Amino acid sequence: MQPLALYIHWPFCLAKCPYCDFNSHVRDKIPEARMVAALRRELAAEAARLAPRRLSSIFFGGGTPSLLAPDNVALLIADATRLFTPAEDIEITLEANPTSVEAGRFAGYAAAGVNRVSIGVQSLDPAALGFLGREHSAAQAIAAIELGAKIFPRLSFDLIYARPGQSVAAWRAELRAALSFAADHLSLYQLTIEAGTKFATLYQRGAFALPDEDLAAALYEATAEEAAQFGLQSYEISNYAKPGRESRHNLAYWRYEDYAGIGPGAHGRLTLRGGLYATSRHRAPEAWAELAEAGASCREDIIPMPDRAREALLMGLRLAEGIARPYFEARTGVALLDAVDPMILEAAIAEGYLVLTDERLTATGEGRQRLDALLPRLAR
Ligand SMILES: C[S@@+](CC[C@H](N)C(=O)[O-])C[C@H]1O[C@@H](n2cnc3c(N)ncnc32)[C@H](O)[C@@H]1O
Ligand code: SF4
């Protein structure tokens, strides 16, 4: 049975963080019942055309899925595991914000079947949490991590670094403190300025500056060193895990495997009618719900050949394991060496950015830091 990863998007947050361009919305009253009914409808529609499939993972992402009532999470998990065939070791992750109210729902999520929590801590420094516009304190974040570690078999949390004025020494100290909590996985993101966010306006006005390229590179190297001290290996550009504790759900994206996405703005990559399709859905929650209620919320576009290879390269080179050449060919229909510019490939190998063997194409640590510049030239 072909495996499937399932993403469920919950598009609401208590407040909009100034750096964030995810599809998240603030409402006085979240229309939870209507949204959950529409999600269940989309799930049934996906199952009708995709099942039987072995469901390897479910990921509740957002937005802030920890605003959802545990009973509704239970309904969605029950639907998904009834409509598809759950793998024995199915991974079920829910993203949570660490306010005390949301931590209070952790036991309910675990009872619903969630076996992995991913907490948006962002920083353990009170001043940085203020700058990032977060709704929780460092103490609340630590309490949520400690509670989460007791309740869920697996736990990850997110931090944002390369913040204005952050030195390598200060980041090492913050990260070491974070690593002392029992997490088997961390997502460590460098702060990026996304168009349309409050930070984009402030940054353009010169209200703050970001670390220059050399400092950003030094911060990245320090991150991998500190994580390794605690047994967490860098397996993707921004993700670190103990061996075997990688996010299986996110690996499906990076390995360019099939995944279904439901909810406002969710996208998927699905094998349908023998072709590979990109699925997408309306981003605005209420407009999306209306379309879902009418059974018309999913747009499908076949992914033509050069795009398929480009996407597989873009995703696979983020991973420390790189790209398996036989799988690449089976998935995209083209041999890996026919999908890349031979001159750029040779130069990138000579520079130490890429490694090519009979089995795999892999980006080195240095290469993974330069992927944004390398990929547009590498892919044909
Ligand atoms: C969808 S958000 C997450 C979850 C949850 N709502 C929260 O805020 O904790 C996923 C993660 O992306 C990261 N992120 C979002 N925007 C970012 C940016 N501009 N720069 C760096 N990291 C960012 C944050 O670490 C965030 O936790
Ligand atoms: S970072 Fe998380 S809480 Fe903040 S706006 Fe984005 S999705 Fe919402």
Coordinates of C-alpha atoms and ligand atoms in Angstrom, one line a residue:
M1 CA 0.0 0.0 0.0
Q2 CA 1.4 3.4 -1.0
P3 CA 2.2 5.5 2.1
L4 CA 0.5 8.9 2.7
A5 CA 1.3 11.8 5.0
L6 CA -1.6 13.9 6.0
Y7 CA -1.4 17.7 6.9
I8 CA -4.3 19.4 8.6
H9 CA -4.1 23.2 8.8
W10 CA -5.7 25.2 11.6
P11 CA -5.6 28.8 10.5
F12 CA -6.2 30.8 13.7
C13 CA -3.9 32.5 16.2
L14 CA -4.5 34.6 19.3
A15 CA -2.4 37.4 17.8
K16 CA -0.4 37.8 14.7
C17 CA 3.4 37.7 15.4
P18 CA 5.3 40.5 13.6
Y19 CA 7.7 38.1 11.8
C20 CA 5.2 35.5 10.6
D21 CA 3.7 35.1 7.1
F22 CA 2.1 31.8 7.6
N23 CA -1.6 31.5 6.7
S24 CA -2.9 32.6 10.1
H25 CA -5.8 34.8 11.1
V26 CA -7.1 36.5 14.3
R27 CA -10.8 36.4 15.0
D28 CA -12.9 37.6 18.0
K29 CA -14.7 34.3 17.9
I30 CA -13.2 31.3 16.0
P31 CA -15.9 29.4 14.1
E32 CA -14.6 26.1 15.4
A33 CA -17.6 23.9 14.7
R34 CA -18.0 25.0 11.1
M35 CA -14.3 24.7 10.4
V36 CA -14.0 21.2 11.9
A37 CA -17.1 20.1 9.9
A38 CA -15.5 21.4 6.7
L39 CA -12.2 19.7 7.5
R40 CA -14.0 16.4 8.0
R41 CA -15.7 16.8 4.7
E42 CA -12.3 17.5 2.9
L43 CA -10.8 14.5 4.7
A44 CA -13.6 12.2 3.5
A45 CA -13.2 13.5 -0.1
E46 CA -9.5 12.8 0.0
A47 CA -10.1 9.3 1.3
A48 CA -12.7 8.7 -1.4
R49 CA -10.1 9.2 -4.1
L50 CA -6.9 8.0 -2.4
A51 CA -7.8 5.1 0.0
P52 CA -6.6 2.5 0.5
R53 CA -3.3 4.1 1.6
R54 CA -1.0 3.4 4.6
L55 CA -1.3 6.5 6.7
S56 CA 2.3 7.1 8.0
S57 CA 1.8 10.5 9.7
I58 CA -0.7 13.2 10.6
F59 CA 0.4 16.7 11.3
F60 CA -1.8 19.4 12.8
G61 CA -0.1 22.7 11.8
G62 CA -1.0 26.3 11.8
G63 CA -1.7 28.9 12.8
T64 CA -2.2 27.6 16.3
P65 CA -3.7 24.1 16.4
S66 CA -3.5 24.1 20.2
L67 CA -6.5 26.5 20.1
L68 CA -8.6 23.5 18.9
A69 CA -10.6 21.6 21.5
P70 CA -9.1 18.1 22.2
D71 CA -12.5 16.5 21.3
N72 CA -12.2 18.0 17.8
V73 CA -8.7 16.7 17.4
A74 CA -10.0 13.3 18.5
L75 CA -12.7 13.5 15.8
L76 CA -10.2 14.3 13.0
I77 CA -7.8 11.6 14.1
A78 CA -10.6 9.0 14.4
D79 CA -11.8 9.9 10.9
A80 CA -8.3 9.8 9.4
T81 CA -7.4 6.4 11.0
R82 CA -10.8 4.9 9.9
L83 CA -10.7 6.2 6.3
F84 CA -7.1 5.3 5.8
T85 CA -5.0 2.4 7.1
P86 CA -2.9 3.7 9.9
A87 CA 0.7 2.5 10.1
E88 CA 1.4 0.6 13.3
D89 CA 3.9 3.3 14.3
I90 CA 1.8 6.2 13.0
E91 CA 3.3 9.6 14.0
I92 CA 0.7 12.2 15.0
T93 CA 2.1 15.6 15.7
L94 CA 0.3 18.8 16.9
E95 CA 1.9 22.2 16.9
A96 CA 1.2 24.0 20.2
N97 CA 1.9 27.5 21.6
P98 CA 3.1 27.5 25.2
T99 CA 0.5 29.7 26.9
S100 CA -0.8 28.1 30.1
V101 CA -4.3 27.7 28.7
E102 CA -3.0 25.7 25.7
A103 CA -0.6 23.6 27.9
G104 CA -3.8 22.7 29.9
R105 CA -5.1 20.8 26.9
F106 CA -2.0 18.6 26.4
A107 CA -3.5 15.6 28.3
G108 CA -6.6 15.9 26.1
Y109 CA -4.5 15.8 22.9
A110 CA -2.6 12.8 24.1
A111 CA -5.9 11.0 24.9
A112 CA -7.0 11.9 21.4
G113 CA -4.1 10.1 19.9
V114 CA -1.4 12.8 19.5
N115 CA 2.0 11.2 20.2
R116 CA 4.3 14.1 19.3
V117 CA 4.1 17.8 20.2
S118 CA 5.9 20.6 18.6
I119 CA 6.0 23.7 20.8
G120 CA 6.6 27.2 19.5
V121 CA 9.0 28.5 22.1
Q122 CA 11.0 30.9 19.8
S123 CA 13.3 32.1 22.6
L124 CA 14.1 31.7 26.3
D125 CA 15.2 35.3 26.6
P126 CA 12.4 37.6 27.9
A127 CA 13.6 40.6 25.9
A128 CA 13.7 38.5 22.7
L129 CA 10.1 37.2 23.4
G130 CA 9.0 40.8 23.6
F131 CA 10.7 41.7 20.4
L132 CA 9.1 38.7 18.7
G133 CA 5.7 39.8 20.0
R134 CA 5.0 36.5 21.7
E135 CA 2.0 36.0 24.0
H136 CA 3.9 33.9 26.5
S137 CA 6.8 34.3 29.0
A138 CA 10.0 32.2 29.1
A139 CA 8.7 30.6 32.3
Q140 CA 5.5 29.5 30.6
A141 CA 7.5 28.1 27.7
I142 CA 9.7 26.1 30.1
A143 CA 6.6 24.9 32.0
A144 CA 5.0 23.8 28.7
I145 CA 8.2 21.9 27.6
E146 CA 8.4 20.1 31.0
L147 CA 4.7 19.2 30.9
G148 CA 4.9 18.1 27.2
A149 CA 7.8 15.9 28.0
K150 CA 5.8 14.1 30.7
I151 CA 2.7 13.7 28.5
F152 CA 3.9 12.9 25.0
P153 CA 6.4 10.2 23.9
R154 CA 8.0 12.6 21.5
L155 CA 8.6 16.4 21.8
S156 CA 10.1 19.1 19.7
F157 CA 10.3 22.8 20.0
D158 CA 11.1 25.8 17.8
L159 CA 13.6 28.6 18.4
I160 CA 14.3 31.6 16.3
Y161 CA 17.9 32.9 16.2
A162 CA 20.1 35.3 14.3
R163 CA 18.0 38.0 15.9
P164 CA 19.1 41.7 15.9
G165 CA 22.2 42.2 18.1
Q166 CA 22.6 38.5 19.0
S167 CA 26.2 37.4 19.5
V168 CA 27.4 33.9 19.0
A169 CA 28.2 33.6 22.7
A170 CA 24.7 34.7 23.7
W171 CA 23.1 32.3 21.3
R172 CA 25.3 29.4 22.5
A173 CA 24.2 30.1 26.1
E174 CA 20.5 30.3 25.2
L175 CA 20.7 27.2 23.0
R176 CA 22.5 25.2 25.7
A177 CA 19.8 26.1 28.2
A178 CA 17.2 25.0 25.7
L179 CA 19.0 21.7 25.0
S180 CA 19.1 20.9 28.7
F181 CA 15.3 20.2 28.4
A182 CA 14.4 16.6 27.4
A183 CA 13.6 17.2 23.7
D184 CA 14.4 14.6 21.0
H185 CA 14.0 17.1 18.2
L186 CA 14.5 20.8 17.7
S187 CA 13.6 23.2 14.9
L188 CA 16.1 26.1 14.9
Y189 CA 15.3 28.8 12.4
Q190 CA 17.3 31.9 11.5
L191 CA 15.0 35.0 11.6
T192 CA 14.0 35.9 8.1
I193 CA 12.1 39.0 7.0
E194 CA 9.0 38.0 5.1
A195 CA 7.2 40.4 2.7
G196 CA 4.0 41.9 4.1
T197 CA 4.8 41.4 7.8
K198 CA 5.2 44.1 10.4
F199 CA 8.9 43.2 10.6
A200 CA 9.3 43.9 6.9
T201 CA 8.0 47.5 7.4
L202 CA 10.2 48.0 10.5
Y203 CA 13.2 46.6 8.8
Q204 CA 12.8 48.7 5.7
R205 CA 12.5 51.8 8.0
G206 CA 15.8 50.8 9.6
A207 CA 14.3 50.1 13.0
F208 CA 16.6 47.1 13.4
A209 CA 19.4 45.3 11.5
L210 CA 20.0 41.6 11.1
P211 CA 23.4 39.8 11.5
D212 CA 25.5 40.1 8.4
E213 CA 26.4 37.0 6.3
D214 CA 29.5 36.1 8.2
L215 CA 27.9 36.4 11.6
A216 CA 24.8 34.4 10.3
A217 CA 27.2 31.6 9.1
A218 CA 29.0 31.6 12.5
L219 CA 25.7 31.4 14.3
Y220 CA 24.6 28.4 12.1
E221 CA 27.9 26.6 12.8
A222 CA 27.6 27.2 16.5
T223 CA 24.0 25.8 16.4
A224 CA 25.1 22.5 14.9
E225 CA 28.0 22.2 17.3
E226 CA 25.9 22.8 20.4
A227 CA 23.1 20.5 19.2
A228 CA 25.7 17.7 18.5
Q229 CA 26.9 18.1 22.1
F230 CA 23.5 17.0 23.2
G231 CA 23.2 14.1 20.7
L232 CA 21.0 16.0 18.2
Q233 CA 22.2 15.7 14.6
S234 CA 21.4 18.2 11.9
Y235 CA 19.3 16.2 9.4
E236 CA 17.8 19.1 7.5
I237 CA 18.8 22.8 7.2
S238 CA 16.9 23.9 10.3
N239 CA 16.0 20.6 12.0
Y240 CA 18.0 18.6 14.5
A241 CA 17.1 15.2 16.0
K242 CA 18.4 12.3 18.0
P243 CA 18.9 9.3 15.6
G244 CA 15.5 7.8 14.7
R245 CA 13.6 10.8 16.1
E246 CA 13.5 12.8 12.9
S247 CA 10.0 14.2 12.0
R248 CA 8.7 11.5 9.8
H249 CA 6.0 13.8 8.5
N250 CA 8.4 16.5 7.4
L251 CA 10.7 13.9 5.9
A252 CA 7.9 13.0 3.5
Y253 CA 7.9 16.6 2.2
W254 CA 11.7 16.7 1.8
R255 CA 11.9 13.2 0.3
Y256 CA 9.2 14.3 -2.2
E257 CA 6.8 11.6 -1.2
D258 CA 3.0 11.8 -1.4
Y259 CA 1.2 14.0 1.1
A260 CA -2.4 15.3 1.3
G261 CA -3.1 18.7 2.8
I262 CA -6.5 19.8 4.1
G263 CA -7.7 23.1 5.5
P264 CA -7.4 26.7 4.3
G265 CA -4.3 27.3 2.2
A266 CA -3.0 23.7 2.6
H267 CA -1.2 22.1 -0.3
G268 CA -0.5 18.5 -1.2
R269 CA 1.6 16.4 -3.6
L270 CA -0.4 13.4 -4.7
T271 CA -0.1 10.6 -7.2
L272 CA -3.5 10.6 -9.0
R273 CA -4.6 8.9 -12.2
G274 CA -0.9 7.8 -12.7
G275 CA 0.4 11.5 -12.6
L276 CA 1.8 13.7 -9.9
Y277 CA -0.4 16.5 -8.9
A278 CA -0.1 19.7 -6.8
T279 CA -3.2 20.3 -4.8
S280 CA -4.1 23.7 -3.3
R281 CA -7.0 25.3 -1.4
H282 CA -8.3 28.8 -0.8
R283 CA -6.3 30.7 2.0
A284 CA -9.1 32.7 3.7
P285 CA -10.8 30.5 6.3
E286 CA -14.5 31.5 5.7
A287 CA -14.2 31.5 1.9
W288 CA -12.4 28.1 2.1
A289 CA -15.2 26.7 4.4
E290 CA -17.9 27.8 1.9
L291 CA -16.0 26.0 -0.9
A292 CA -15.5 22.9 1.2
E293 CA -19.2 22.8 2.1
A294 CA -20.0 22.9 -1.6
G295 CA -17.4 20.1 -2.2
A296 CA -15.4 22.4 -4.4
S297 CA -12.4 23.4 -2.3
C298 CA -9.6 21.4 -3.9
R299 CA -7.7 22.7 -6.9
E300 CA -5.5 20.2 -8.8
D301 CA -2.6 21.0 -11.2
I302 CA -0.5 18.3 -12.8
I303 CA 3.2 19.0 -12.2
P304 CA 4.9 19.0 -15.5
M305 CA 8.3 17.4 -16.0
P306 CA 10.9 20.1 -15.4
D307 CA 9.0 21.4 -12.3
R308 CA 8.9 17.9 -10.8
A309 CA 12.6 17.5 -11.0
R310 CA 13.2 21.0 -9.7
E311 CA 10.9 20.4 -6.7
A312 CA 12.5 17.1 -5.9
L313 CA 16.0 18.7 -6.0
L314 CA 14.9 21.7 -3.9
M315 CA 13.5 19.5 -1.2
G316 CA 16.0 16.7 -1.2
L317 CA 19.1 18.8 -1.0
R318 CA 17.9 20.3 2.2
L319 CA 18.4 16.9 3.8
A320 CA 21.8 15.7 5.2
E321 CA 21.0 12.3 3.6
G322 CA 20.6 14.0 0.2
I323 CA 18.7 12.5 -2.8
A324 CA 18.5 8.8 -3.6
R325 CA 19.1 8.7 -7.4
P326 CA 17.0 5.6 -8.2
Y327 CA 14.0 7.1 -6.2
F328 CA 14.5 10.5 -7.9
E329 CA 14.3 8.8 -11.3
A330 CA 11.2 6.7 -10.4
R331 CA 9.4 9.7 -8.9
T332 CA 10.2 12.4 -11.6
G333 CA 10.7 10.2 -14.7
V334 CA 14.1 11.7 -15.4
A335 CA 17.6 10.6 -14.4
L336 CA 19.1 12.9 -11.8
L337 CA 22.1 13.8 -14.1
D338 CA 19.7 14.8 -16.8
A339 CA 17.9 17.2 -14.4
V340 CA 20.9 19.3 -13.5
D341 CA 23.3 21.6 -15.4
P342 CA 26.5 19.5 -15.8
M343 CA 28.8 22.6 -15.6
I344 CA 27.2 23.9 -12.4
L345 CA 27.2 20.4 -10.9
E346 CA 30.9 20.0 -11.6
A347 CA 31.7 23.5 -10.2
A348 CA 29.6 22.9 -7.0
I349 CA 31.3 19.5 -6.4
A350 CA 34.8 21.2 -6.9
E351 CA 33.8 23.9 -4.4
G352 CA 32.8 21.3 -1.8
Y353 CA 29.1 22.2 -1.9
L354 CA 27.8 18.9 -3.4
V355 CA 28.9 15.3 -3.3
L356 CA 27.8 12.8 -6.0
T357 CA 28.0 9.0 -5.7
D358 CA 26.4 6.3 -7.8
E359 CA 23.6 6.2 -5.3
R360 CA 23.0 9.8 -4.1
L361 CA 23.5 13.5 -4.6
T362 CA 24.1 15.3 -1.3
A363 CA 24.7 18.9 -0.3
T364 CA 27.5 19.3 2.3
G365 CA 26.9 21.5 5.3
E366 CA 28.5 24.4 3.4
G367 CA 26.3 23.6 0.4
R368 CA 23.1 23.5 2.4
Q369 CA 23.8 27.0 3.6
R370 CA 24.0 28.2 0.0
L371 CA 21.1 26.3 -1.5
D372 CA 19.1 29.4 -2.3
A373 CA 21.9 30.7 -4.5
L374 CA 22.9 27.3 -5.9
L375 CA 19.5 25.7 -6.8
P376 CA 18.2 28.2 -9.5
R377 CA 21.4 27.6 -11.5
L378 CA 21.7 23.9 -10.8
A379 CA 18.2 22.8 -11.8
R380 CA 17.7 22.7 -15.6
Ligands
LIG1 C1 3.6 27.8 11.7 S1 4.7 28.4 12.8 C2 4.2 27.7 14.3 C3 3.6 27.4 15.3 C4 2.9 28.1 16.4 N1 1.8 28.9 15.9 C5 3.8 29.0 17.1 O1 3.9 30.2 16.8 O2 4.4 28.5 18.1 C6 6.1 27.5 12.6 C7 7.5 28.1 13.0 O3 8.0 28.8 12.0 C8 9.0 29.7 12.6 N2 8.9 31.0 11.9 C9 7.8 31.6 11.4 N3 8.1 32.7 10.8 C10 9.5 32.9 10.9 C11 10.4 33.8 10.4 N4 10.1 34.9 9.7 N5 11.8 33.6 10.6 C12 12.1 32.5 11.3 N6 11.3 31.6 11.8 C13 10.0 31.7 11.5 C14 8.7 29.8 14.1 O4 9.7 29.2 14.8 C15 7.4 29.0 14.2 O5 7.3 28.3 15.4
SF4_2 S1 4.3 32.4 14.6 FE1 2.6 31.0 15.2 S2 1.4 32.1 16.7 FE2 2.6 33.6 15.6 S3 1.3 34.3 13.9 FE3 2.6 32.6 13.1 S4 1.4 30.8 13.3 FE4 0.5 32.4 14.6

